[in-house]
mmCIF file of C-alpha atoms and ligand atoms in Angstrom:
data_model
loop_
_atom_site.group_PDB
_atom_site.id
_atom_site.type_symbol
_atom_site.label_atom_id
_atom_site.label_comp_id
_atom_site.label_asym_id
_atom_site.label_seq_id
_atom_site.Cartn_x
_atom_site.Cartn_y
_atom_site.Cartn_z
ATOM 1 C CA MET E 1 0.000 0.000 0.000
ATOM 2 C CA SER E 2 1.256 3.485 -0.806
ATOM 3 C CA ILE E 3 1.041 6.504 1.483
ATOM 4 C CA ALA E 4 -1.650 7.965 -0.777
ATOM 5 C CA THR E 5 -3.858 4.861 -0.701
ATOM 6 C CA ASN E 6 -3.404 4.577 3.073
ATOM 7 C CA ILE E 7 -4.605 8.154 3.525
ATOM 8 C CA GLU E 8 -7.530 7.668 1.167
ATOM 9 C CA SER E 9 -8.778 4.472 2.789
ATOM 10 C CA LEU E 10 -8.369 5.854 6.319
ATOM 11 C CA GLN E 11 -10.298 9.000 5.389
ATOM 12 C CA ILE E 12 -13.079 6.863 3.902
ATOM 13 C CA ASP E 13 -13.385 5.063 7.248
ATOM 14 C CA LEU E 14 -12.897 8.016 9.593
ATOM 15 C CA LYS E 15 -14.654 10.979 7.973
ATOM 16 C CA PRO E 16 -18.202 9.527 8.070
ATOM 17 C CA ILE E 17 -17.894 8.777 11.788
ATOM 18 C CA GLY E 18 -16.545 12.244 12.608
ATOM 19 C CA VAL E 19 -13.040 11.188 13.603
ATOM 20 C CA GLN E 20 -10.267 13.568 12.609
ATOM 21 C CA LEU E 21 -7.073 12.052 11.246
ATOM 22 C CA VAL E 22 -3.752 13.550 12.327
ATOM 23 C CA ALA E 23 -0.991 12.143 10.116
ATOM 24 C CA VAL E 24 2.060 11.754 12.342
ATOM 25 C CA SER E 25 4.995 12.566 10.091
ATOM 26 C CA LYS E 26 7.872 12.511 12.590
ATOM 27 C CA THR E 27 11.108 11.135 11.065
ATOM 28 C CA LYS E 28 9.459 11.111 7.625
ATOM 29 C CA SER E 29 10.867 13.056 4.697
ATOM 30 C CA ILE E 30 9.433 16.106 2.953
ATOM 31 C CA GLU E 31 8.658 13.873 -0.052
ATOM 32 C CA GLU E 32 6.709 11.430 2.096
ATOM 33 C CA VAL E 33 4.706 14.243 3.700
ATOM 34 C CA MET E 34 4.012 15.662 0.226
ATOM 35 C CA GLU E 35 2.643 12.334 -0.930
ATOM 36 C CA ALA E 36 0.131 12.418 1.945
ATOM 37 C CA TYR E 37 -0.610 16.084 1.219
ATOM 38 C CA GLU E 38 -1.319 15.355 -2.421
ATOM 39 C CA ALA E 39 -3.726 12.627 -1.342
ATOM 40 C CA GLY E 40 -5.689 15.366 0.433
ATOM 41 C CA GLN E 41 -4.284 15.195 3.962
ATOM 42 C CA ARG E 42 -3.896 18.627 5.615
ATOM 43 C CA VAL E 43 -3.421 17.849 9.310
ATOM 44 C CA PHE E 44 0.014 16.636 10.382
ATOM 45 C CA GLY E 45 1.567 15.948 13.779
ATOM 46 C CA GLU E 46 5.190 16.195 14.892
ATOM 47 C CA ASN E 47 6.749 15.574 18.287
ATOM 48 C CA MET E 48 9.992 17.591 18.046
ATOM 49 C CA VAL E 49 10.027 21.375 17.753
ATOM 50 C CA GLN E 50 13.058 21.691 15.463
ATOM 51 C CA GLU E 51 11.781 19.089 13.014
ATOM 52 C CA LEU E 52 8.358 20.737 13.075
ATOM 53 C CA VAL E 53 9.803 24.170 12.320
ATOM 54 C CA ASP E 54 11.918 22.872 9.436
ATOM 55 C CA LYS E 55 8.997 21.007 7.891
ATOM 56 C CA GLN E 56 6.647 23.958 8.302
ATOM 57 C CA GLU E 57 9.107 26.143 6.384
ATOM 58 C CA ALA E 58 9.569 23.600 3.594
ATOM 59 C CA LEU E 59 5.970 22.490 3.089
ATOM 60 C CA PRO E 60 2.722 24.101 1.840
ATOM 61 C CA LYS E 61 1.331 26.764 4.132
ATOM 62 C CA ASP E 62 -2.193 25.388 4.309
ATOM 63 C CA ILE E 63 -1.000 22.444 6.394
ATOM 64 C CA GLU E 64 -2.359 22.478 9.951
ATOM 65 C CA TRP E 65 0.522 21.493 12.215
ATOM 66 C CA HIS E 66 -0.126 19.816 15.561
ATOM 67 C CA LEU E 67 2.554 19.412 18.187
ATOM 68 C CA ILE E 68 2.084 16.034 19.872
ATOM 69 C CA GLY E 69 5.297 15.759 21.917
ATOM 70 C CA HIS E 70 6.441 17.385 25.144
ATOM 71 C CA LEU E 71 6.973 21.124 24.742
ATOM 72 C CA GLN E 72 9.641 22.929 26.739
ATOM 73 C CA THR E 73 8.741 26.495 27.675
ATOM 74 C CA ASN E 74 11.883 27.895 26.025
ATOM 75 C CA LYS E 75 10.792 26.466 22.653
ATOM 76 C CA VAL E 76 7.290 27.894 22.493
ATOM 77 C CA LYS E 77 8.557 30.995 20.667
ATOM 78 C CA TYR E 78 9.659 28.953 17.635
ATOM 79 C CA ILE E 79 6.183 27.633 16.869
ATOM 80 C CA ALA E 80 3.850 30.350 18.187
ATOM 81 C CA SER E 81 3.408 32.081 14.830
ATOM 82 C CA PHE E 82 2.028 29.076 12.973
ATOM 83 C CA ILE E 83 1.122 26.128 15.218
ATOM 84 C CA HIS E 84 -2.486 25.057 14.763
ATOM 85 C CA MET E 85 -2.807 22.979 17.922
ATOM 86 C CA VAL E 86 -0.578 21.982 20.835
ATOM 87 C CA GLN E 87 -1.908 18.585 21.909
ATOM 88 C CA SER E 88 0.675 18.032 24.603
ATOM 89 C CA VAL E 89 0.066 20.771 27.179
ATOM 90 C CA ASP E 90 1.151 19.195 30.456
ATOM 91 C CA SER E 91 1.587 22.140 32.839
ATOM 92 C CA LEU E 92 0.155 25.565 33.626
ATOM 93 C CA LYS E 93 3.648 26.932 33.098
ATOM 94 C CA VAL E 94 3.807 25.885 29.447
ATOM 95 C CA LEU E 95 0.209 26.984 28.885
ATOM 96 C CA LYS E 96 1.054 30.471 30.184
ATOM 97 C CA GLU E 97 4.055 30.598 27.894
ATOM 98 C CA ILE E 98 1.933 29.602 24.885
ATOM 99 C CA ASP E 99 -0.550 32.324 25.848
ATOM 100 C CA LYS E 100 2.212 34.926 26.086
ATOM 101 C CA HIS E 101 3.663 34.140 22.660
ATOM 102 C CA ALA E 102 0.251 33.787 21.032
ATOM 103 C CA ALA E 103 -0.530 37.307 22.280
ATOM 104 C CA LYS E 104 2.645 38.621 20.636
ATOM 105 C CA HIS E 105 1.433 37.189 17.341
ATOM 106 C CA ASN E 106 -2.049 38.500 17.969
ATOM 107 C CA ARG E 107 -3.613 35.063 17.753
ATOM 108 C CA GLN E 108 -5.265 32.398 19.830
ATOM 109 C CA ILE E 109 -3.697 28.937 19.892
ATOM 110 C CA ASP E 110 -5.797 25.781 20.246
ATOM 111 C CA CYS E 111 -4.562 23.417 22.940
ATOM 112 C CA LEU E 112 -5.364 20.014 24.356
ATOM 113 C CA LEU E 113 -4.475 19.142 27.917
ATOM 114 C CA GLN E 114 -2.475 15.924 27.939
ATOM 115 C CA VAL E 115 -3.668 13.536 30.612
ATOM 116 C CA TYR E 116 -1.527 10.779 31.982
ATOM 117 C CA ILE E 117 -3.484 7.531 31.568
ATOM 118 C CA ALA E 118 -0.822 4.889 30.938
ATOM 119 C CA ASP E 119 0.582 2.446 33.373
ATOM 120 C CA GLU E 120 4.122 3.588 32.540
ATOM 121 C CA ASP E 121 6.516 6.024 34.177
ATOM 122 C CA SER E 122 7.961 7.499 31.014
ATOM 123 C CA LYS E 123 4.924 9.310 29.667
ATOM 124 C CA PHE E 124 4.269 13.016 30.124
ATOM 125 C CA GLY E 125 0.896 14.352 31.129
ATOM 126 C CA LEU E 126 -1.205 15.726 33.956
ATOM 127 C CA ASP E 127 -2.756 13.390 36.488
ATOM 128 C CA HIS E 128 -6.387 13.969 37.483
ATOM 129 C CA ALA E 129 -5.560 16.130 40.496
ATOM 130 C CA GLU E 130 -3.146 18.315 38.516
ATOM 131 C CA LEU E 131 -5.692 18.712 35.740
ATOM 132 C CA ILE E 132 -8.374 19.932 38.159
ATOM 133 C CA GLU E 133 -5.903 22.213 39.920
ATOM 134 C CA LEU E 134 -4.886 23.781 36.598
ATOM 135 C CA LEU E 135 -8.489 24.353 35.523
ATOM 136 C CA ARG E 136 -9.382 25.922 38.865
ATOM 137 C CA SER E 137 -6.412 28.259 39.083
ATOM 138 C CA GLU E 138 -6.783 32.008 38.767
ATOM 139 C CA ASP E 139 -3.850 32.177 36.374
ATOM 140 C CA PHE E 140 -5.688 29.852 34.025
ATOM 141 C CA ALA E 141 -8.818 32.000 34.090
ATOM 142 C CA ASP E 142 -6.726 34.986 32.962
ATOM 143 C CA LEU E 143 -5.394 33.371 29.777
ATOM 144 C CA LYS E 144 -6.949 34.943 26.686
ATOM 145 C CA HIS E 145 -4.769 33.645 23.861
ATOM 146 C CA VAL E 146 -5.153 29.919 24.343
ATOM 147 C CA ARG E 147 -8.324 28.006 23.684
ATOM 148 C CA ILE E 148 -8.656 24.638 25.408
ATOM 149 C CA ARG E 149 -10.283 22.329 22.878
ATOM 150 C CA GLY E 150 -10.164 19.084 24.855
ATOM 151 C CA LEU E 151 -7.941 16.318 26.153
ATOM 152 C CA MET E 152 -5.242 14.047 24.758
ATOM 153 C CA GLY E 153 -3.928 10.770 26.141
ATOM 154 C CA ILE E 154 -1.574 7.924 25.281
ATOM 155 C CA ALA E 155 -2.484 4.414 26.422
ATOM 156 C CA THR E 156 -0.056 1.865 27.790
ATOM 157 C CA ASN E 157 2.036 0.161 25.150
ATOM 158 C CA THR E 158 0.771 -3.385 25.690
ATOM 159 C CA GLU E 159 -0.807 -6.283 23.809
ATOM 160 C CA ASN E 160 -3.466 -6.473 26.514
ATOM 161 C CA GLU E 161 -6.561 -4.902 24.960
ATOM 162 C CA ARG E 162 -8.419 -4.882 28.274
ATOM 163 C CA ILE E 163 -5.860 -2.488 29.776
ATOM 164 C CA ILE E 164 -5.933 -0.183 26.747
ATOM 165 C CA LYS E 165 -9.732 -0.188 26.638
ATOM 166 C CA ASP E 166 -9.983 0.663 30.336
ATOM 167 C CA GLU E 167 -7.551 3.554 29.953
ATOM 168 C CA PHE E 168 -9.443 5.010 26.996
ATOM 169 C CA TYR E 169 -12.756 4.513 28.800
ATOM 170 C CA GLU E 170 -11.403 6.368 31.799
ATOM 171 C CA LEU E 171 -10.180 9.245 29.646
ATOM 172 C CA LYS E 172 -13.565 9.525 27.933
ATOM 173 C CA MET E 173 -15.309 9.644 31.319
ATOM 174 C CA LEU E 174 -12.863 12.303 32.460
ATOM 175 C CA PHE E 175 -13.443 14.286 29.251
ATOM 176 C CA ASP E 176 -17.223 14.219 29.789
ATOM 177 C CA GLY E 177 -16.827 15.203 33.436
ATOM 178 C CA ILE E 178 -14.448 18.076 32.694
ATOM 179 C CA LYS E 179 -16.711 19.312 29.931
ATOM 180 C CA THR E 180 -19.688 19.426 32.286
ATOM 181 C CA SER E 181 -17.783 20.958 35.179
ATOM 182 C CA PHE E 182 -15.573 23.509 33.442
ATOM 183 C CA PHE E 183 -16.616 24.005 29.804
ATOM 184 C CA ARG E 184 -20.391 23.731 29.889
ATOM 185 C CA LYS E 185 -20.786 26.998 28.016
ATOM 186 C CA GLN E 186 -17.911 26.407 25.641
ATOM 187 C CA GLU E 187 -19.065 24.412 22.630
ATOM 188 C CA ASP E 188 -15.576 24.234 21.181
ATOM 189 C CA PHE E 189 -14.384 22.021 24.034
ATOM 190 C CA ASP E 190 -15.048 19.138 21.668
ATOM 191 C CA THR E 191 -11.847 17.220 20.977
ATOM 192 C CA LEU E 192 -10.732 13.943 22.505
ATOM 193 C CA SER E 193 -7.429 12.893 20.950
ATOM 194 C CA MET E 194 -6.733 9.259 21.700
ATOM 195 C CA GLY E 195 -5.486 6.367 19.591
ATOM 196 C CA MET E 196 -2.357 5.651 17.580
ATOM 197 C CA SER E 197 -1.644 2.969 14.957
ATOM 198 C CA SER E 198 -1.730 0.029 17.359
ATOM 199 C CA ASP E 199 -4.866 1.013 19.261
ATOM 200 C CA TYR E 200 -6.931 3.538 17.316
ATOM 201 C CA GLN E 201 -9.859 1.189 16.713
ATOM 202 C CA LEU E 202 -10.179 0.587 20.456
ATOM 203 C CA ALA E 203 -9.907 4.331 21.033
ATOM 204 C CA ILE E 204 -12.719 5.101 18.583
ATOM 205 C CA GLU E 205 -14.920 2.465 20.233
ATOM 206 C CA GLN E 206 -14.367 4.293 23.517
ATOM 207 C CA GLY E 207 -15.279 7.699 22.102
ATOM 208 C CA SER E 208 -12.181 9.207 20.518
ATOM 209 C CA ASN E 209 -12.784 11.797 17.793
ATOM 210 C CA MET E 210 -9.153 12.437 16.861
ATOM 211 C CA VAL E 211 -6.564 9.753 16.091
ATOM 212 C CA ARG E 212 -2.828 10.267 15.594
ATOM 213 C CA LEU E 213 -1.490 7.767 13.082
ATOM 214 C CA GLY E 214 2.100 7.414 11.929
ATOM 215 C CA SER E 215 3.123 3.907 10.933
ATOM 216 C CA THR E 216 -0.344 2.985 9.617
ATOM 217 C CA ILE E 217 0.106 5.738 7.014
ATOM 218 C CA PHE E 218 3.843 5.964 6.390
ATOM 219 C CA GLY E 219 5.050 2.489 7.323
ATOM 220 C CA LYS E 220 7.259 1.605 10.233
ATOM 221 C CA ARG E 221 9.723 4.232 11.430
ATOM 222 C CA VAL E 222 13.251 2.955 10.928
ATOM 223 C CA ILE E 223 16.282 4.249 12.809
ATOM 224 C CA LYS E 224 16.991 6.696 10.010
ATOM 225 C CA HIS E 225 16.198 10.184 11.294
ATOM 226 C CA PHE E 226 14.886 13.188 9.489
ATOM 227 C CA LYS E 227 17.918 15.290 8.551
ATOM 228 C CA LEU E 228 17.691 18.905 9.577
ATOM 229 C CA LYS E 229 19.052 21.793 7.568
ATOM 230 C CA ASP E 230 22.047 22.218 9.843
ATOM 231 C CA GLY E 231 22.932 18.544 9.499
ATOM 232 C CA LYS E 232 21.995 17.736 13.087
ATOM 233 C CA GLU E 233 19.385 15.112 13.792
HETATM 234 C C1 PLP L 1 4.611 8.816 17.337
HETATM 235 C C2 PLP L 1 3.334 9.194 17.969
HETATM 236 C C3 PLP L 1 2.113 8.774 17.416
HETATM 237 C C4 PLP L 1 1.998 7.877 16.194
HETATM 238 O O1 PLP L 1 2.510 6.608 16.458
HETATM 239 P P1 PLP L 1 2.219 5.380 15.454
HETATM 240 O O2 PLP L 1 2.335 4.185 16.328
HETATM 241 O O3 PLP L 1 3.287 5.436 14.427
HETATM 242 O O4 PLP L 1 0.881 5.573 14.898
HETATM 243 C C5 PLP L 1 0.943 9.199 18.033
HETATM 244 N N1 PLP L 1 0.964 9.990 19.120
HETATM 245 C C6 PLP L 1 2.112 10.417 19.674
HETATM 246 C C7 PLP L 1 2.052 11.294 20.877
HETATM 247 C C8 PLP L 1 3.334 10.037 19.117
HETATM 248 O O5 PLP L 1 4.467 10.454 19.692
#
């Protein structure tokens, strides 16, 4: 299967059920991204700021770029002018920094709050208590240049479907609860980003409306890294 046919068949499945496809292009070349673009894909996700910036410069400007990896506060300035959505907001500190730089560019940046749902130590994200604390804080209420669109989560990397299903179920329940408690009047709190290549069907069954797919579209990522302009990886 080619990248183009993968995109086309995924869109045929996902569009009618209202699930947005984010094509995760990390480590993939400009040519590979262009093949997906020419098949009609406009939403792409990257997890590293430098790679994101280089691709944004090189590729068509109607692409909507999503950051899906951990964002350090000192790197917000590199993406604030163009980023469509930051899916990986995991602290009030980074959210305030996004707000500050969005204001400088006179825009509002869409964000998802990343919630820690996996049974693994290595994943970033807010736990339930931190999420509530953030949403209740006065500093959060003051932010005018970020728009919280929903939640994002990454399930445990396991073959055990029961575990994955339970984690997605829990995140959906949390999403519904947060919506009722904090965003009742905000109709654009509408995005639940969960599911990657290995588990997106389970995620959709549990109520996801945004999936982030890399290897399903582009094939497995090999060790080869995307080469940056300055030759660094
Ligand atoms: C890499 C990545 C994906 C896509 O992973 P695949 O298994 O290739 O689909 C999705 N979400 C995040 C946060 C990622 O880092």
